[in-house]
mmCIF file of C-alpha atoms in Angstrom:
data_model
loop_
_atom_site.group_PDB
_atom_site.id
_atom_site.type_symbol
_atom_site.label_atom_id
_atom_site.label_comp_id
_atom_site.label_asym_id
_atom_site.label_seq_id
_atom_site.Cartn_x
_atom_site.Cartn_y
_atom_site.Cartn_z
ATOM 1 C CA MET A 127 58.540 171.093 104.852
ATOM 2 C CA SER A 128 58.890 168.492 107.625
ATOM 3 C CA TYR A 129 59.545 164.776 107.370
ATOM 4 C CA ALA A 130 56.085 163.200 107.254
ATOM 5 C CA TYR A 131 57.036 159.937 108.961
ATOM 6 C CA ASP A 132 59.355 161.273 111.660
ATOM 7 C CA ASP A 133 57.865 159.598 114.722
ATOM 8 C CA ARG A 134 57.280 156.304 112.858
ATOM 9 C CA THR A 135 60.615 155.701 111.105
ATOM 10 C CA ILE A 136 63.306 153.184 111.997
ATOM 11 C CA PHE A 137 66.583 153.984 110.246
ATOM 12 C CA VAL A 138 68.906 150.958 109.973
ATOM 13 C CA LEU A 139 72.379 152.249 109.087
ATOM 14 C CA GLY A 140 75.690 150.486 108.516
ATOM 15 C CA SER A 141 78.558 149.881 106.112
ATOM 16 C CA PRO A 142 78.031 147.615 103.085
ATOM 17 C CA ARG A 143 78.007 143.941 104.131
ATOM 18 C CA SER A 144 77.387 144.768 107.789
ATOM 19 C CA GLY A 145 74.014 143.038 108.231
ATOM 20 C CA THR A 146 71.618 145.926 107.596
ATOM 21 C CA ALA A 147 69.517 143.963 105.073
ATOM 22 C CA TRP A 148 68.941 141.040 107.456
ATOM 23 C CA LEU A 149 68.046 143.308 110.386
ATOM 24 C CA SER A 150 65.771 145.511 108.256
ATOM 25 C CA LYS A 151 63.877 142.442 107.064
ATOM 26 C CA LEU A 152 63.499 141.416 110.693
ATOM 27 C CA PHE A 153 61.585 144.663 111.247
ATOM 28 C CA ASP A 154 59.722 144.201 107.951
ATOM 29 C CA SER A 155 58.398 140.900 109.309
ATOM 30 C CA HIS A 156 56.198 142.907 111.692
ATOM 31 C CA PRO A 157 52.689 143.012 110.182
ATOM 32 C CA ASP A 158 52.383 146.790 110.664
ATOM 33 C CA ALA A 159 55.771 147.763 109.173
ATOM 34 C CA LEU A 160 56.433 149.202 105.705
ATOM 35 C CA TYR A 161 59.980 148.718 104.364
ATOM 36 C CA ARG A 162 62.200 150.655 101.960
ATOM 37 C CA HIS A 163 65.474 148.924 101.088
ATOM 38 C CA GLU A 164 68.344 151.378 100.467
ATOM 39 C CA PRO A 165 66.134 153.911 98.653
ATOM 40 C CA ASP A 166 68.937 156.513 98.795
ATOM 41 C CA ILE A 167 70.668 154.574 95.998
ATOM 42 C CA ALA A 168 67.645 155.188 93.764
ATOM 43 C CA VAL A 169 66.971 158.744 95.000
ATOM 44 C CA ARG A 170 70.246 160.599 95.346
ATOM 45 C CA ASN A 171 70.614 164.165 96.582
ATOM 46 C CA TYR A 172 73.857 165.855 95.596
ATOM 47 C CA GLU A 173 72.928 169.123 97.327
ATOM 48 C CA ILE A 174 73.544 167.474 100.704
ATOM 49 C CA PRO A 175 77.186 166.721 101.602
ATOM 50 C CA THR A 176 77.963 162.991 101.557
ATOM 51 C CA ILE A 177 79.832 163.551 104.799
ATOM 52 C CA CYS A 178 78.085 166.341 106.680
ATOM 53 C CA GLU A 179 79.771 167.607 109.836
ATOM 54 C CA LEU A 180 77.481 168.578 112.683
ATOM 55 C CA GLN A 181 78.257 172.283 112.452
ATOM 56 C CA GLN A 182 76.963 172.202 108.866
ATOM 57 C CA ALA A 183 73.814 170.234 109.583
ATOM 58 C CA GLU A 184 71.373 173.028 110.406
ATOM 59 C CA GLN A 185 71.562 174.633 106.959
ATOM 60 C CA PHE A 186 70.696 171.352 105.208
ATOM 61 C CA ILE A 187 67.711 170.267 107.312
ATOM 62 C CA PRO A 188 64.957 171.490 104.892
ATOM 63 C CA GLN A 189 66.578 169.736 101.892
ATOM 64 C CA THR A 190 67.101 166.614 103.975
ATOM 65 C CA GLN A 191 63.491 166.461 105.130
ATOM 66 C CA ALA A 192 62.275 166.754 101.527
ATOM 67 C CA TRP A 193 64.752 164.041 100.529
ATOM 68 C CA LEU A 194 63.575 161.742 103.332
ATOM 69 C CA ASN A 195 59.973 162.107 102.160
ATOM 70 C CA ALA A 196 61.124 161.107 98.677
ATOM 71 C CA LEU A 197 62.985 158.081 100.080
ATOM 72 C CA ALA A 198 59.963 156.902 102.059
ATOM 73 C CA GLU A 199 57.706 157.186 99.039
ATOM 74 C CA ARG A 200 60.084 155.647 96.457
ATOM 75 C CA ARG A 201 58.659 152.328 95.266
ATOM 76 C CA CYS A 202 61.072 151.096 92.602
ATOM 77 C CA LEU A 203 61.968 147.394 92.563
ATOM 78 C CA LYS A 204 65.166 147.823 94.597
ATOM 79 C CA ALA A 205 63.490 149.891 97.309
ATOM 80 C CA ALA A 206 60.109 148.149 97.570
ATOM 81 C CA GLY A 207 60.647 144.706 96.087
ATOM 82 C CA PRO A 208 63.183 142.729 98.182
ATOM 83 C CA LEU A 209 61.920 139.326 99.237
ATOM 84 C CA PRO A 210 60.737 137.615 101.333
ATOM 85 C CA MET A 211 57.383 139.358 101.504
ATOM 86 C CA PHE A 212 55.372 139.193 104.715
ATOM 87 C CA ALA A 213 51.674 139.262 105.531
ATOM 88 C CA LYS A 214 50.539 142.734 106.576
ATOM 89 C CA ASN A 215 47.601 143.930 108.619
ATOM 90 C CA TYR A 216 47.078 146.769 106.152
ATOM 91 C CA ARG A 217 47.160 144.548 103.029
ATOM 92 C CA GLY A 218 44.869 141.575 102.447
ATOM 93 C CA PRO A 219 45.849 138.236 100.886
ATOM 94 C CA VAL A 220 44.574 139.152 97.410
ATOM 95 C CA ALA A 221 46.549 142.417 97.369
ATOM 96 C CA SER A 222 49.603 140.547 98.659
ATOM 97 C CA LYS A 223 49.404 138.074 95.771
ATOM 98 C CA LEU A 224 48.978 140.900 93.274
ATOM 99 C CA ARG A 225 51.996 142.682 94.729
ATOM 100 C CA LEU A 226 54.114 139.524 94.614
ATOM 101 C CA GLY A 227 53.080 139.052 90.979
ATOM 102 C CA LEU A 228 54.089 142.647 90.205
ATOM 103 C CA ILE A 229 57.503 142.102 91.759
ATOM 104 C CA ALA A 230 58.007 138.898 89.728
ATOM 105 C CA LEU A 231 56.964 140.727 86.547
ATOM 106 C CA VAL A 232 59.394 143.609 87.085
ATOM 107 C CA LYS A 233 62.205 141.199 88.000
ATOM 108 C CA ALA A 234 61.589 139.332 84.752
ATOM 109 C CA ALA A 235 61.610 142.626 82.846
ATOM 110 C CA GLU A 236 64.968 143.479 84.402
ATOM 111 C CA ARG A 237 66.453 140.387 82.765
ATOM 112 C CA THR A 238 65.363 141.603 79.337
ATOM 113 C CA PRO A 239 68.049 143.926 77.875
ATOM 114 C CA VAL A 240 65.573 145.899 75.755
ATOM 115 C CA VAL A 241 63.426 147.022 78.700
ATOM 116 C CA ARG A 242 65.987 146.907 81.530
ATOM 117 C CA ARG A 243 66.682 150.650 81.282
ATOM 118 C CA PHE A 244 63.030 151.412 82.027
ATOM 119 C CA THR A 245 62.516 149.134 85.011
ATOM 120 C CA ASN A 246 63.924 151.618 87.527
ATOM 121 C CA SER A 247 61.027 153.953 86.797
ATOM 122 C CA LEU A 248 58.428 151.255 87.435
ATOM 123 C CA GLU A 249 56.656 151.493 90.786
ATOM 124 C CA ILE A 250 55.724 148.552 93.016
ATOM 125 C CA SER A 251 52.422 149.400 94.676
ATOM 126 C CA ASP A 252 52.215 149.048 98.459
ATOM 127 C CA PHE A 253 48.464 148.496 98.113
ATOM 128 C CA ALA A 254 48.244 150.861 101.055
ATOM 129 C CA ASP A 255 48.475 154.549 101.866
ATOM 130 C CA PRO A 256 51.936 155.055 103.436
ATOM 131 C CA ARG A 257 50.710 158.129 105.316
ATOM 132 C CA SER A 258 48.008 156.182 107.119
ATOM 133 C CA ALA A 259 48.508 155.703 110.839
ATOM 134 C CA ALA A 260 47.966 151.956 110.247
ATOM 135 C CA ARG A 261 51.618 151.806 109.184
ATOM 136 C CA ARG A 262 53.000 151.794 112.727
ATOM 137 C CA ARG A 263 56.617 151.837 111.593
ATOM 138 C CA PHE A 264 58.406 152.882 108.400
ATOM 139 C CA VAL A 265 61.719 150.994 108.040
ATOM 140 C CA ILE A 266 64.469 152.578 105.906
ATOM 141 C CA SER A 267 67.846 150.890 105.476
ATOM 142 C CA SER A 268 70.992 152.534 104.119
ATOM 143 C CA VAL A 269 74.636 151.579 103.620
ATOM 144 C CA SER A 270 75.616 154.960 102.196
ATOM 145 C CA ALA A 271 74.227 157.477 104.707
ATOM 146 C CA MET A 272 76.601 157.027 107.638
ATOM 147 C CA GLY A 273 78.339 160.303 106.786
ATOM 148 C CA ARG A 274 74.959 162.023 107.089
ATOM 149 C CA ALA A 275 73.935 160.319 110.337
ATOM 150 C CA GLY A 276 73.885 163.469 112.438
ATOM 151 C CA LEU A 277 72.011 165.378 109.758
ATOM 152 C CA LEU A 278 69.369 162.632 109.565
ATOM 153 C CA SER A 279 68.892 162.668 113.334
ATOM 154 C CA ARG A 280 68.297 166.414 113.239
ATOM 155 C CA ALA A 281 65.955 166.284 110.258
ATOM 156 C CA ALA A 282 63.994 163.410 111.858
ATOM 157 C CA PRO A 283 64.493 163.896 115.621
ATOM 158 C CA GLU A 284 61.687 161.527 116.684
ATOM 159 C CA SER A 285 62.880 158.614 114.520
ATOM 160 C CA ARG A 286 64.691 155.528 115.813
ATOM 161 C CA PHE A 287 68.288 155.048 114.675
ATOM 162 C CA ILE A 288 70.038 151.683 114.735
ATOM 163 C CA LEU A 289 73.699 151.490 113.718
ATOM 164 C CA VAL A 290 74.901 147.974 112.847
ATOM 165 C CA LEU A 291 78.607 147.244 113.182
ATOM 166 C CA ARG A 292 80.168 144.025 111.947
ATOM 167 C CA HIS A 293 83.560 142.553 112.808
ATOM 168 C CA PRO A 294 85.901 144.758 110.686
ATOM 169 C CA TRP A 295 87.766 141.685 109.390
ATOM 170 C CA GLY A 296 84.540 140.010 108.301
ATOM 171 C CA GLN A 297 82.995 143.160 106.841
ATOM 172 C CA ILE A 298 86.089 144.043 104.800
ATOM 173 C CA GLU A 299 86.595 140.484 103.535
ATOM 174 C CA SER A 300 82.938 140.246 102.518
ATOM 175 C CA TYR A 301 83.016 143.690 100.912
ATOM 176 C CA LEU A 302 85.950 142.703 98.704
ATOM 177 C CA ARG A 303 84.023 139.628 97.531
ATOM 178 C CA MET A 304 81.158 141.751 96.204
ATOM 179 C CA PRO A 305 80.738 141.178 92.457
ATOM 180 C CA GLU A 306 80.773 144.959 91.952
ATOM 181 C CA MET A 307 84.221 145.145 93.524
ATOM 182 C CA ALA A 308 85.875 142.863 90.959
ATOM 183 C CA GLY A 309 88.979 144.595 89.603
ATOM 184 C CA THR A 310 89.002 147.239 92.343
ATOM 185 C CA GLU A 311 92.449 147.370 93.872
ATOM 186 C CA ARG A 312 92.928 150.797 95.427
ATOM 187 C CA PHE A 313 90.821 153.245 97.404
ATOM 188 C CA ASP A 314 93.050 156.320 97.182
ATOM 189 C CA GLU A 315 90.227 158.759 96.325
ATOM 190 C CA LEU A 316 88.219 157.581 99.317
ATOM 191 C CA MET A 317 91.279 158.036 101.524
ATOM 192 C CA THR A 318 91.524 161.691 100.473
ATOM 193 C CA VAL A 319 87.884 162.251 101.445
ATOM 194 C CA LEU A 320 88.204 160.496 104.810
ATOM 195 C CA ALA A 321 91.428 162.309 105.710
ATOM 196 C CA GLY A 322 89.487 165.574 105.391
ATOM 197 C CA THR A 323 86.792 164.610 107.896
ATOM 198 C CA GLU A 324 86.771 165.817 111.492
ATOM 199 C CA GLN A 325 87.828 162.316 112.558
ATOM 200 C CA GLY A 326 90.647 162.251 110.013
ATOM 201 C CA ARG A 327 91.905 165.713 110.943
ATOM 202 C CA ARG A 328 91.875 164.719 114.595
ATOM 203 C CA ARG A 329 94.349 161.963 113.748
ATOM 204 C CA ASN A 330 96.392 164.105 111.345
ATOM 205 C CA LEU A 331 95.757 161.547 108.619
ATOM 206 C CA ASP A 332 97.833 162.266 105.530
ATOM 207 C CA PRO A 333 96.142 161.358 102.190
ATOM 208 C CA ALA A 334 99.538 160.698 100.606
ATOM 209 C CA LYS A 335 100.477 158.231 103.327
ATOM 210 C CA LEU A 336 97.055 156.591 103.251
ATOM 211 C CA ALA A 337 97.430 156.130 99.499
ATOM 212 C CA LYS A 338 100.552 154.047 100.066
ATOM 213 C CA LEU A 339 98.815 151.612 102.415
ATOM 214 C CA PRO A 340 97.723 148.155 101.205
ATOM 215 C CA PRO A 341 94.015 147.922 100.276
ATOM 216 C CA MET A 342 93.141 146.043 103.470
ATOM 217 C CA ALA A 343 94.540 148.852 105.604
ATOM 218 C CA GLN A 344 92.778 151.468 103.477
ATOM 219 C CA LEU A 345 89.439 149.716 103.974
ATOM 220 C CA ALA A 346 90.178 149.405 107.685
ATOM 221 C CA TRP A 347 90.521 153.186 107.866
ATOM 222 C CA ALA A 348 87.230 153.528 105.981
ATOM 223 C CA TRP A 349 85.588 151.192 108.537
ATOM 224 C CA VAL A 350 86.989 153.202 111.453
ATOM 225 C CA ILE A 351 86.136 156.668 110.142
ATOM 226 C CA HIS A 352 82.632 155.867 108.897
ATOM 227 C CA ASN A 353 81.666 154.129 112.137
ATOM 228 C CA GLU A 354 83.199 156.875 114.267
ATOM 229 C CA ILE A 355 81.266 159.519 112.346
ATOM 230 C CA ALA A 356 77.983 157.674 112.881
ATOM 231 C CA LEU A 357 78.659 156.888 116.552
ATOM 232 C CA GLU A 358 79.676 160.440 117.397
ATOM 233 C CA GLN A 359 76.981 162.183 115.375
ATOM 234 C CA LEU A 360 74.167 159.965 116.662
ATOM 235 C CA ALA A 361 75.292 160.237 120.286
ATOM 236 C CA GLY A 362 72.874 163.102 120.880
ATOM 237 C CA ALA A 363 69.920 161.522 119.058
ATOM 238 C CA LYS A 364 66.772 161.007 121.111
ATOM 239 C CA HIS A 365 66.412 157.332 120.081
ATOM 240 C CA PHE A 366 69.690 155.636 119.176
ATOM 241 C CA THR A 367 71.340 152.280 119.698
ATOM 242 C CA ALA A 368 74.464 150.744 118.190
ATOM 243 C CA GLU A 369 74.583 146.971 117.765
ATOM 244 C CA ARG A 370 77.257 144.447 116.903
ATOM 245 C CA LEU A 371 76.035 142.023 114.249
ATOM 246 C CA PHE A 372 77.859 139.355 116.234
ATOM 247 C CA ASP A 373 75.420 139.738 119.128
ATOM 248 C CA LEU A 374 72.387 139.889 116.856
ATOM 249 C CA THR A 375 73.215 136.579 115.195
ATOM 250 C CA GLN A 376 74.374 134.787 118.358
ATOM 251 C CA ASN A 377 70.940 135.132 119.941
ATOM 252 C CA PRO A 378 68.609 136.634 117.312
ATOM 253 C CA VAL A 379 65.386 136.086 119.258
ATOM 254 C CA ALA A 380 66.586 137.820 122.420
ATOM 255 C CA ALA A 381 68.305 140.607 120.437
ATOM 256 C CA GLY A 382 65.281 140.996 118.164
ATOM 257 C CA LYS A 383 62.867 141.304 121.080
ATOM 258 C CA ARG A 384 65.085 143.939 122.661
ATOM 259 C CA LEU A 385 65.212 145.975 119.435
ATOM 260 C CA PHE A 386 61.485 145.600 118.813
ATOM 261 C CA ASP A 387 60.900 146.973 122.297
ATOM 262 C CA PHE A 388 63.272 149.853 121.522
ATOM 263 C CA CYS A 389 61.161 150.636 118.440
ATOM 264 C CA GLY A 390 57.793 150.218 120.148
ATOM 265 C CA LEU A 391 56.834 147.065 118.254
ATOM 266 C CA SER A 392 55.225 143.865 119.499
ATOM 267 C CA TRP A 393 56.851 140.482 118.929
ATOM 268 C CA GLY A 394 55.043 137.832 116.893
ATOM 269 C CA GLU A 395 55.093 134.429 115.233
ATOM 270 C CA GLN A 396 55.887 135.833 111.787
ATOM 271 C CA THR A 397 59.140 137.298 113.079
ATOM 272 C CA GLU A 398 60.034 134.031 114.829
ATOM 273 C CA LYS A 399 59.533 132.182 111.515
ATOM 274 C CA TYR A 400 61.731 134.683 109.665
ATOM 275 C CA ILE A 401 64.548 134.147 112.160
ATOM 276 C CA ALA A 402 64.267 130.361 111.831
ATOM 277 C CA TRP A 403 64.225 130.566 108.016
ATOM 278 C CA SER A 404 67.095 133.058 107.705
ATOM 279 C CA THR A 405 69.425 131.186 110.045
ATOM 280 C CA GLU A 406 68.902 127.715 108.552
ATOM 281 C CA ALA A 407 71.329 127.989 105.631
ATOM 282 C CA THR A 408 71.981 125.068 103.277
ATOM 283 C CA GLY A 409 75.373 126.309 102.078
ATOM 284 C CA LYS A 410 74.063 126.905 98.538
ATOM 285 C CA GLU A 411 72.786 130.433 99.124
ATOM 286 C CA GLY A 412 73.982 133.236 96.851
ATOM 287 C CA TYR A 413 76.186 136.144 97.904
ATOM 288 C CA TYR A 414 73.229 138.470 98.524
ATOM 289 C CA ASN A 415 70.913 135.876 100.048
ATOM 290 C CA LEU A 416 69.530 136.688 103.499
ATOM 291 C CA ARG A 417 69.905 133.096 104.675
ATOM 292 C CA ARG A 418 73.236 132.527 106.373
ATOM 293 C CA ASN A 419 75.015 130.099 108.624
ATOM 294 C CA ALA A 420 75.642 132.295 111.654
ATOM 295 C CA ALA A 421 78.998 130.729 112.538
ATOM 296 C CA ASP A 422 80.372 131.063 108.998
ATOM 297 C CA ALA A 423 79.057 134.617 108.623
ATOM 298 C CA THR A 424 80.730 135.552 111.891
ATOM 299 C CA TRP A 425 84.038 133.725 111.667
ATOM 300 C CA GLY A 426 84.483 132.708 108.006
ATOM 301 C CA TRP A 427 86.966 135.524 107.485
ATOM 302 C CA ARG A 428 89.449 133.662 109.684
ATOM 303 C CA ARG A 429 90.003 131.050 106.979
ATOM 304 C CA ARG A 430 89.619 133.384 103.993
ATOM 305 C CA LEU A 431 92.072 136.094 105.093
ATOM 306 C CA THR A 432 95.804 135.619 105.480
ATOM 307 C CA GLN A 433 97.427 136.454 108.803
ATOM 308 C CA GLU A 434 99.148 139.390 107.112
ATOM 309 C CA GLN A 435 95.786 140.780 105.998
ATOM 310 C CA ILE A 436 94.277 140.274 109.454
ATOM 311 C CA ASP A 437 97.224 142.059 111.056
ATOM 312 C CA SER A 438 96.960 144.919 108.535
ATOM 313 C CA ILE A 439 93.352 145.547 109.578
ATOM 314 C CA THR A 440 94.022 145.051 113.293
ATOM 315 C CA GLU A 441 96.852 147.586 113.334
ATOM 316 C CA VAL A 442 94.495 150.282 112.047
ATOM 317 C CA ILE A 443 91.388 149.598 114.110
ATOM 318 C CA ALA A 444 92.914 148.581 117.457
ATOM 319 C CA ASP A 445 92.960 151.979 119.169
ATOM 320 C CA SER A 446 89.667 153.314 117.800
ATOM 321 C CA VAL A 447 86.374 153.389 119.694
ATOM 322 C CA PRO A 448 84.569 151.051 117.250
ATOM 323 C CA GLY A 449 87.671 148.862 117.005
ATOM 324 C CA GLN A 450 87.708 148.319 120.756
ATOM 325 C CA MET A 451 84.284 146.703 120.426
ATOM 326 C CA PHE A 452 85.853 143.836 118.488
ATOM 327 C CA MET A 453 89.343 143.332 119.902
ATOM 328 C CA ASN A 454 88.087 140.398 121.930
ATOM 329 C CA ASP A 455 84.925 138.343 122.157
ATOM 330 C CA GLN A 456 83.939 139.456 125.613
ATOM 331 C CA GLU A 457 80.641 141.095 126.383
ATOM 332 C CA PRO A 458 80.830 144.760 125.276
ATOM 333 C CA LYS A 459 81.138 147.540 127.806
ATOM 334 C CA PRO A 460 79.633 151.054 127.632
ATOM 335 C CA VAL A 461 81.844 153.160 125.372
ATOM 336 C CA GLU A 462 82.353 156.901 125.719
ATOM 337 C CA VAL A 463 82.205 158.651 122.361
ATOM 338 C CA ALA A 464 84.141 161.794 121.517
ATOM 339 C CA ASN A 465 81.408 164.332 122.215
ATOM 340 C CA GLY A 466 80.685 162.965 125.641
ATOM 341 C CA GLY A 467 77.730 160.668 124.958
ATOM 342 C CA ALA A 468 77.787 157.129 126.284
ATOM 343 C CA HIS A 469 76.130 154.071 124.789
ATOM 344 C CA SER A 470 76.103 150.458 125.746
ATOM 345 C CA LEU A 471 77.274 149.008 122.474
ATOM 346 C CA GLY A 472 75.978 145.515 121.931
ATOM 347 C CA GLY A 473 78.018 142.941 120.365
ATOM 348 C CA GLU A 474 77.081 140.563 112.908
ATOM 349 C CA SER A 475 75.616 139.814 107.649
#
């Protein structure tokens, strides 16, 4: 079995709170794009290693291709229902209204305790055949597949891969503010996993020593290792670019046009309107809202973190390849990754 949408897929990868949702919706604003928001949370595959080293990848390609087909065709509320919804060339206005009504209905059902357990099995119709060539691009976002980046690029070699990296201080501070993280104080189990990766072994990371670090330093190591894995494993991909969220939000129109060109998409008014809407924040937006004040999203961590916390993160990331992208605010330079590939890493959610 092959991946049915290989030459049409745009994978947007990153850590949680790194800007993947905003960038994915930018692509979804194209009238020919079909979007799946983090479908790998709804369709998990435990047969594939969460962190798959490149030398293992070949044996897992068939399972991965089947899994990718399942991700592309998953239409639960989380995967197919994130708003805003955009006009599509393959879906008329009546179908669009019906689809919006379906999303509202399922969202309402989710708030009802009696039926909440069943809502994940409900499907949101695309009112279109996803296998039709009219869907010029299939957009799939993920904040949990960075450890499988190399495997994905081998299972879908013609796909586009975009890795989004956010300022480590901002990403970690935002991550700790997630409602789901309330009460979480330590990340010792994660440290054990990361110490066993190729990147961890290369540094002789000791799980026992990592377990003694403060949470900020532990999360800094998670930021370093996950981004290094993705950068190194995607270095040989046919279509790959790594982007700093900082650069995307500083000049979203110019950055968006460049990425649309990278993905073979035309630029249009609908995308321009999405950028204007998403960057005109009122200050009352919720934690998961796509609308943000760019300056606060980029630099808000400076007033919310203590100097001790900032230093704890800086000490960990300073000498790493992804860390070097953020040690100053200068224009980024091409960075050599461990396996010899070179990428011009652009300079944030």
